[in-house]
Amino acid sequence: MRAWVAPRYGPPEVLRLRELPDPAPGPGQALVRVRAIGLNFADCAARLGVYPRVPQAPFVPGMEVSGEVAALGEGVAGPQVGTPVAAVPIFGGHAELVAVDARFLRPLPPGIDFVAGAAVAVTGLTADHALFTVGRLRAGERIAITAAAGGVGTIAVQMAAAAGARVLAVASSPAKRELAASLGAHETTGYEGYRSALADGVDVVADAVGGALFRPGWKALRPDGRYVLYGFAAALGPGRVRYLHAALELLRMGALLPSALVQATRSLSGFNLSLVPHLAGELQARFARVEGMLAAGALRPVVGAVFPFARLPEAHAFLQSRASTGKIVVTL
Ligand SMILES: NC(=O)c1ccc[n+]([C@@H]2O[C@H](COP(=O)([O-])OP(=O)(O)OC[C@H]3O[C@@H](n4cnc5c(N)ncnc54)[C@H](OP(=O)(O)O)[C@@H]3O)[C@@H](O)[C@H]2O)c1
C-alpha cells in the first residue's frame, strides 16, 4: 500500500509518499480501505512531534479516515467486509489501508458519503464531549467558542445553537465569522474585540486556542461558569515548532490559585479524547447522538477544502497556515 510517512518530525515538507507492506488487522481490529482522510490539527502536531504518545519517526500520521471494511481481526464480529465506515485510528490513517481498533469505527449513516464521513467523527465526538459532557451546556446559556470556523468549531457552533444556547463565535477573519454566523452563531467577534464581546459574561467557554485568549474568557465566566480547554492552537504557527513562541503563549495564560475557584464558583477542565480510551465504551453512544443530529438536519458537515492524496502535504500546510475553514478532507 502507499502511505505518507514522516521520516522525521518537522514541517509538512518532511512527508514522503512511500510503498509499505499492507497492514493486517490484529485481534480486536478491523482493516479499513481508506477512501477519504479527515485532516485534524492533531495530525500537524503529530508530524511536528509534539502530540502526546506520538510514535517515534519514521511513522505514518493520520487520526481519522472513512472507507470500507476490508478485513476483520480475531474477535471482531462486524461491521461486515465492504461496509462503509468512519474510523479514528489516531495514527496511521494517511495511507491506503489502516488497521483500527474496532471500537473506534462506525458504519456511515445513510446520506453521508466518504468525504462527509471523514469530516464528522473527530469533530462531532470532540464537540459533543466539550459542550455537553465537560461543559454541561444548557439551553439559554451563553457560550463562547474559539476557532469557531475550524473543523471542530463549525460543528460545535451548530451543536450549541441546536441545544438552545446563545453562541458567541470567535474567529480571526470576517469570512470565518460569516461562516460561523451562517451555522447559527448569534454573535461573532475577532480576537481583538474578544474582551469587549465578553463584557456581559458567559456561562461556558469552549476553547481550542488558549494562549492570550485564556485570561479574558476565564475572567468573563459567570457564577457556575465552565471553561473547557481542549486544545492549544496558539502554540503553533506555520512551519516548524517555534518553542519560544509556544512558551510565551503558555506564559500568557497565567497561573491559577485553586482556592480562588471556591469563591469564584467556576471550573476549568481540559481533555484530550485520544488519551482516554476508557471513553471508548461511550463512543458508540456519542456517534449515535451525532448521527441523530445529522439525520434530523440539525447538523451538517462543513468541508472547506478537498485535496487529492498525492497533495496531502499541501493539505497539512493549509491547515497549519490558519487559512482554512471547516474540515479539510483528502480523497483517495
Ligand atoms: N482535545 C481533544 O480531544 C481534541 C480533539 C480534536 C481537536 N482538538 C483541538 O481542537 C482544535 C481544532 O482542531 P481542528 O482539527 O478542528 O482544527 P481547525 O480548528 O480547523 O484549525 C485550527 C484553528 O485554530 C485557530 N488558531 C488559533 N491560533 C492558531 C495558530 N497559531 N496557528 C494555527 N491555528 C490557530 C485558527 O482559527 P482562527 O484563525 O479563527 O483563530 C485555526 O483555523 C485544535 O486545537 C485541536 O488540537 C482537540
PDB file of C-alpha atoms in Angstrom, residues 103-248:
ATOM      1  CA  ARG A 103     -14.404   0.218  18.958  1.00  0.00           C
ATOM      2  CA  PHE A 104     -13.291   3.368  17.122  1.00  0.00           C
ATOM      3  CA  LEU A 105     -15.185   2.597  13.947  1.00  0.00           C
ATOM      4  CA  ARG A 106     -18.779   3.253  12.959  1.00  0.00           C
ATOM      5  CA  PRO A 107     -20.840   2.474   9.831  1.00  0.00           C
ATOM      6  CA  LEU A 108     -21.568   5.623   7.836  1.00  0.00           C
ATOM      7  CA  PRO A 109     -25.182   6.686   8.235  1.00  0.00           C
ATOM      8  CA  PRO A 110     -27.415   6.898   5.131  1.00  0.00           C
ATOM      9  CA  GLY A 111     -26.768  10.020   3.056  1.00  0.00           C
ATOM     10  CA  ILE A 112     -23.232  10.502   4.383  1.00  0.00           C
ATOM     11  CA  ASP A 113     -20.601   9.897   1.692  1.00  0.00           C
ATOM     12  CA  PHE A 114     -16.905   9.252   2.289  1.00  0.00           C
ATOM     13  CA  VAL A 115     -15.955  12.944   2.212  1.00  0.00           C
ATOM     14  CA  ALA A 116     -18.633  13.932   4.724  1.00  0.00           C
ATOM     15  CA  GLY A 117     -17.906  10.763   6.703  1.00  0.00           C
ATOM     16  CA  ALA A 118     -14.291  11.826   7.146  1.00  0.00           C
ATOM     17  CA  ALA A 119     -15.446  15.198   8.480  1.00  0.00           C
ATOM     18  CA  VAL A 120     -17.806  14.406  11.326  1.00  0.00           C
ATOM     19  CA  ALA A 121     -16.278  11.734  13.554  1.00  0.00           C
ATOM     20  CA  VAL A 122     -13.491  13.532  15.454  1.00  0.00           C
ATOM     21  CA  THR A 123     -15.229  16.892  15.185  1.00  0.00           C
ATOM     22  CA  GLY A 124     -18.601  15.511  16.322  1.00  0.00           C
ATOM     23  CA  LEU A 125     -17.189  13.467  19.197  1.00  0.00           C
ATOM     24  CA  THR A 126     -14.960  16.322  20.391  1.00  0.00           C
ATOM     25  CA  ALA A 127     -17.635  18.995  20.210  1.00  0.00           C
ATOM     26  CA  ASP A 128     -20.169  16.734  21.923  1.00  0.00           C
ATOM     27  CA  HIS A 129     -17.713  15.965  24.741  1.00  0.00           C
ATOM     28  CA  ALA A 130     -16.605  19.599  25.153  1.00  0.00           C
ATOM     29  CA  LEU A 131     -20.077  21.112  25.124  1.00  0.00           C
ATOM     30  CA  PHE A 132     -22.241  18.605  26.906  1.00  0.00           C
ATOM     31  CA  THR A 133     -20.122  16.216  28.987  1.00  0.00           C
ATOM     32  CA  VAL A 134     -17.440  18.584  30.262  1.00  0.00           C
ATOM     33  CA  GLY A 135     -19.155  21.934  29.593  1.00  0.00           C
ATOM     34  CA  ARG A 136     -22.619  20.807  30.802  1.00  0.00           C
ATOM     35  CA  LEU A 137     -24.097  23.341  28.375  1.00  0.00           C
ATOM     36  CA  ARG A 138     -27.808  24.043  28.878  1.00  0.00           C
ATOM     37  CA  ALA A 139     -30.445  25.846  26.829  1.00  0.00           C
ATOM     38  CA  GLY A 140     -30.459  29.579  27.465  1.00  0.00           C
ATOM     39  CA  GLU A 141     -26.802  29.728  28.469  1.00  0.00           C
ATOM     40  CA  ARG A 142     -24.246  31.874  26.656  1.00  0.00           C
ATOM     41  CA  ILE A 143     -21.210  30.093  25.255  1.00  0.00           C
ATOM     42  CA  ALA A 144     -18.050  31.466  23.647  1.00  0.00           C
ATOM     43  CA  ILE A 145     -16.483  29.121  21.074  1.00  0.00           C
ATOM     44  CA  THR A 146     -12.950  29.909  19.844  1.00  0.00           C
ATOM     45  CA  ALA A 147     -11.629  28.832  16.429  1.00  0.00           C
ATOM     46  CA  ALA A 148     -15.355  28.728  15.627  1.00  0.00           C
ATOM     47  CA  ALA A 149     -14.885  28.407  11.859  1.00  0.00           C
ATOM     48  CA  GLY A 150     -12.499  25.435  12.076  1.00  0.00           C
ATOM     49  CA  GLY A 151     -13.189  21.716  11.867  1.00  0.00           C
ATOM     50  CA  VAL A 152     -14.355  21.200  15.443  1.00  0.00           C
ATOM     51  CA  GLY A 153     -15.595  24.794  15.734  1.00  0.00           C
ATOM     52  CA  THR A 154     -18.102  24.587  12.864  1.00  0.00           C
ATOM     53  CA  ILE A 155     -19.654  21.502  14.446  1.00  0.00           C
ATOM     54  CA  ALA A 156     -19.557  22.964  17.980  1.00  0.00           C
ATOM     55  CA  VAL A 157     -21.349  26.133  16.828  1.00  0.00           C
ATOM     56  CA  GLN A 158     -24.144  24.072  15.248  1.00  0.00           C
ATOM     57  CA  MET A 159     -24.480  21.764  18.257  1.00  0.00           C
ATOM     58  CA  ALA A 160     -24.559  24.614  20.761  1.00  0.00           C
ATOM     59  CA  ALA A 161     -27.135  26.569  18.747  1.00  0.00           C
ATOM     60  CA  ALA A 162     -29.279  23.451  18.302  1.00  0.00           C
ATOM     61  CA  ALA A 163     -29.177  22.931  22.082  1.00  0.00           C
ATOM     62  CA  GLY A 164     -30.698  26.377  22.587  1.00  0.00           C
ATOM     63  CA  ALA A 165     -27.556  28.148  23.784  1.00  0.00           C
ATOM     64  CA  ARG A 166     -26.619  31.679  22.768  1.00  0.00           C
ATOM     65  CA  VAL A 167     -23.432  31.315  20.755  1.00  0.00           C
ATOM     66  CA  LEU A 168     -20.593  33.845  20.599  1.00  0.00           C
ATOM     67  CA  ALA A 169     -18.296  32.653  17.808  1.00  0.00           C
ATOM     68  CA  VAL A 170     -14.682  33.784  17.946  1.00  0.00           C
ATOM     69  CA  ALA A 171     -12.654  33.633  14.734  1.00  0.00           C
ATOM     70  CA  SER A 172      -9.790  35.539  13.187  1.00  0.00           C
ATOM     71  CA  SER A 173     -11.231  36.840   9.889  1.00  0.00           C
ATOM     72  CA  PRO A 174     -14.528  38.335   8.651  1.00  0.00           C
ATOM     73  CA  ALA A 175     -15.018  35.384   6.273  1.00  0.00           C
ATOM     74  CA  LYS A 176     -14.603  32.937   9.151  1.00  0.00           C
ATOM     75  CA  ARG A 177     -17.055  34.909  11.282  1.00  0.00           C
ATOM     76  CA  GLU A 178     -19.572  34.962   8.419  1.00  0.00           C
ATOM     77  CA  LEU A 179     -19.300  31.179   8.168  1.00  0.00           C
ATOM     78  CA  ALA A 180     -19.900  30.803  11.921  1.00  0.00           C
ATOM     79  CA  ALA A 181     -22.934  33.107  11.701  1.00  0.00           C
ATOM     80  CA  SER A 182     -24.330  31.057   8.807  1.00  0.00           C
ATOM     81  CA  LEU A 183     -24.094  27.975  11.028  1.00  0.00           C
ATOM     82  CA  GLY A 184     -26.189  29.532  13.790  1.00  0.00           C
ATOM     83  CA  ALA A 185     -23.844  31.712  15.859  1.00  0.00           C
ATOM     84  CA  HIS A 186     -25.845  34.589  17.330  1.00  0.00           C
ATOM     85  CA  GLU A 187     -22.841  36.878  17.808  1.00  0.00           C
ATOM     86  CA  THR A 188     -19.350  36.893  16.371  1.00  0.00           C
ATOM     87  CA  THR A 189     -16.092  38.606  17.250  1.00  0.00           C
ATOM     88  CA  GLY A 190     -12.473  38.704  16.186  1.00  0.00           C
ATOM     89  CA  TYR A 191      -9.751  38.189  18.766  1.00  0.00           C
ATOM     90  CA  GLU A 192      -9.133  41.919  19.115  1.00  0.00           C
ATOM     91  CA  GLY A 193     -12.781  42.504  20.101  1.00  0.00           C
ATOM     92  CA  TYR A 194     -12.999  39.405  22.304  1.00  0.00           C
ATOM     93  CA  ARG A 195     -12.652  41.186  25.644  1.00  0.00           C
ATOM     94  CA  SER A 196     -15.473  43.657  24.991  1.00  0.00           C
ATOM     95  CA  ALA A 197     -17.694  40.963  23.445  1.00  0.00           C
ATOM     96  CA  LEU A 198     -17.396  39.126  26.768  1.00  0.00           C
ATOM     97  CA  ALA A 199     -18.477  42.143  28.839  1.00  0.00           C
ATOM     98  CA  ASP A 200     -21.858  40.594  29.736  1.00  0.00           C
ATOM     99  CA  GLY A 201     -20.236  37.368  30.879  1.00  0.00           C
ATOM    100  CA  VAL A 202     -20.516  33.796  29.617  1.00  0.00           C
ATOM    101  CA  ASP A 203     -21.581  30.509  31.159  1.00  0.00           C
ATOM    102  CA  VAL A 204     -19.272  28.296  29.115  1.00  0.00           C
ATOM    103  CA  VAL A 205     -16.104  28.835  27.100  1.00  0.00           C
ATOM    104  CA  ALA A 206     -15.111  26.071  24.668  1.00  0.00           C
ATOM    105  CA  ASP A 207     -11.536  26.973  23.813  1.00  0.00           C
ATOM    106  CA  ALA A 208      -9.152  25.129  21.495  1.00  0.00           C
ATOM    107  CA  VAL A 209      -6.737  28.032  21.106  1.00  0.00           C
ATOM    108  CA  GLY A 210      -5.527  29.000  24.595  1.00  0.00           C
ATOM    109  CA  GLY A 211      -2.615  31.428  24.949  1.00  0.00           C
ATOM    110  CA  ALA A 212      -3.647  35.076  25.193  1.00  0.00           C
ATOM    111  CA  LEU A 213      -7.316  34.115  24.759  1.00  0.00           C
ATOM    112  CA  PHE A 214      -7.472  32.266  28.029  1.00  0.00           C
ATOM    113  CA  ARG A 215      -7.476  35.097  30.617  1.00  0.00           C
ATOM    114  CA  PRO A 216     -10.313  37.196  29.126  1.00  0.00           C
ATOM    115  CA  GLY A 217     -12.565  34.148  28.789  1.00  0.00           C
ATOM    116  CA  TRP A 218     -11.715  32.873  32.248  1.00  0.00           C
ATOM    117  CA  LYS A 219     -12.428  36.254  33.853  1.00  0.00           C
ATOM    118  CA  ALA A 220     -15.736  36.599  31.984  1.00  0.00           C
ATOM    119  CA  LEU A 221     -17.187  33.363  33.389  1.00  0.00           C
ATOM    120  CA  ARG A 222     -20.422  33.858  35.308  1.00  0.00           C
ATOM    121  CA  PRO A 223     -21.011  32.040  38.624  1.00  0.00           C
ATOM    122  CA  ASP A 224     -21.032  28.264  37.922  1.00  0.00           C
ATOM    123  CA  GLY A 225     -19.170  29.061  34.704  1.00  0.00           C
ATOM    124  CA  ARG A 226     -17.234  26.292  32.980  1.00  0.00           C
ATOM    125  CA  TYR A 227     -14.051  26.791  30.977  1.00  0.00           C
ATOM    126  CA  VAL A 228     -13.352  23.838  28.706  1.00  0.00           C
ATOM    127  CA  LEU A 229      -9.840  23.873  27.296  1.00  0.00           C
ATOM    128  CA  TYR A 230      -9.336  21.170  24.684  1.00  0.00           C
ATOM    129  CA  GLY A 231      -6.502  22.479  22.516  1.00  0.00           C
ATOM    130  CA  PHE A 232      -3.586  24.891  22.412  1.00  0.00           C
ATOM    131  CA  ALA A 233      -3.532  26.010  18.768  1.00  0.00           C
ATOM    132  CA  ALA A 234      -1.955  29.331  19.778  1.00  0.00           C
ATOM    133  CA  ALA A 235       1.293  27.466  20.438  1.00  0.00           C
ATOM    134  CA  LEU A 236       1.736  26.527  16.782  1.00  0.00           C
ATOM    135  CA  GLY A 237       2.369  28.581  13.684  1.00  0.00           C
ATOM    136  CA  PRO A 238       3.280  27.698  10.110  1.00  0.00           C
ATOM    137  CA  GLY A 239       6.379  25.570   9.534  1.00  0.00           C
ATOM    138  CA  ARG A 240       8.416  24.160  12.413  1.00  0.00           C
ATOM    139  CA  VAL A 241       7.608  24.351  16.115  1.00  0.00           C
ATOM    140  CA  ARG A 242       8.749  27.703  17.475  1.00  0.00           C
ATOM    141  CA  TYR A 243       9.390  26.782  21.077  1.00  0.00           C
ATOM    142  CA  LEU A 244       9.942  30.370  22.264  1.00  0.00           C
ATOM    143  CA  HIS A 245       6.613  31.450  20.773  1.00  0.00           C
ATOM    144  CA  ALA A 246       4.888  28.431  22.390  1.00  0.00           C
ATOM    145  CA  ALA A 247       6.459  29.224  25.777  1.00  0.00           C
ATOM    146  CA  LEU A 248       5.303  32.851  25.561  1.00  0.00           C
TER     147      LEU A 248
END
